[in-house]
């Protein structure tokens, strides 16, 4: 395989790696080259960044804000919707 063109598997590894440590110049070039041709890996990167952001936000919130309280009316509505399925 060409030195600048990676497989999707290697590209997803680089996408995940870049969120942890800086990529080398060669890795950055390989990543950009592959993503310029592959919509699937672009989508994977977008989803991966979105998930990382959500998880980071979730764990950085005040623990008291994680407690969700529903009214009995809301609980009944949720149960009714589930039963319709």
XYZ file of C-alpha atoms in Angstrom:
85
model
C 0.000 0.000 0.000
C 1.169 3.518 -0.727
C 3.007 5.197 2.157
C 0.431 8.025 2.307
C -2.761 6.006 1.817
C -3.997 4.039 4.809
C -6.747 1.509 5.215
C -9.922 2.557 7.010
C -8.820 0.503 10.011
C -5.520 2.387 10.302
C -7.287 5.710 9.723
C -9.753 5.102 12.561
C -6.779 4.229 14.787
C -5.207 7.583 13.910
C -8.487 9.394 14.541
C -8.667 7.868 18.004
C -4.951 8.408 18.644
C -5.124 12.132 17.859
C -7.556 12.659 20.720
C -4.938 11.306 23.143
C -1.537 12.377 21.782
C -0.318 14.604 18.961
C 0.169 12.827 15.647
C 3.467 12.872 13.778
C 3.626 14.838 10.532
C 3.524 11.580 8.565
C 0.445 10.412 10.473
C -1.290 13.755 9.941
C -0.626 13.544 6.212
C -1.874 9.950 6.064
C -5.000 10.901 7.974
C -5.783 13.886 5.761
C -5.058 11.957 2.565
C -7.401 9.136 3.516
C -10.163 11.441 4.770
C -10.027 13.384 1.505
C -11.202 10.212 -0.244
C -13.340 8.475 2.375
C -16.697 9.806 3.571
C -17.048 6.955 6.057
C -13.883 7.857 7.948
C -14.896 11.523 7.960
C -18.209 10.499 9.529
C -16.365 8.303 12.037
C -14.170 11.232 13.060
C -17.172 13.527 13.451
C -19.035 10.981 15.588
C -15.938 10.203 17.646
C -15.378 13.888 18.464
C -19.068 14.305 19.293
C -19.034 11.323 21.665
C -15.815 12.534 23.332
C -17.368 15.963 23.857
C -20.555 14.512 25.360
C -18.631 12.204 27.707
C -16.300 15.022 28.779
C -19.241 17.319 29.483
C -21.052 14.601 31.401
C -18.121 13.884 33.734
C -17.202 17.529 34.253
C -20.658 18.552 35.444
C -21.511 19.054 39.060
C -22.682 15.724 40.467
C -25.895 17.265 41.784
C -26.955 18.194 38.240
C -26.847 14.537 37.205
C -29.887 13.716 39.315
C -32.960 13.889 37.155
C -36.323 13.915 38.831
C -39.462 13.273 36.855
C -42.942 14.086 37.963
C -45.351 11.188 38.303
C -47.232 12.547 35.285
C -44.087 12.342 33.134
C -43.342 8.841 34.372
C -46.850 7.692 33.431
C -46.492 9.247 29.956
C -43.164 7.501 29.393
C -44.610 4.159 30.461
C -47.599 4.654 28.153
C -45.300 5.417 25.213
C -43.181 2.339 25.928
C -46.280 0.159 26.087
C -47.381 1.420 22.673
C -44.272 -0.113 21.097
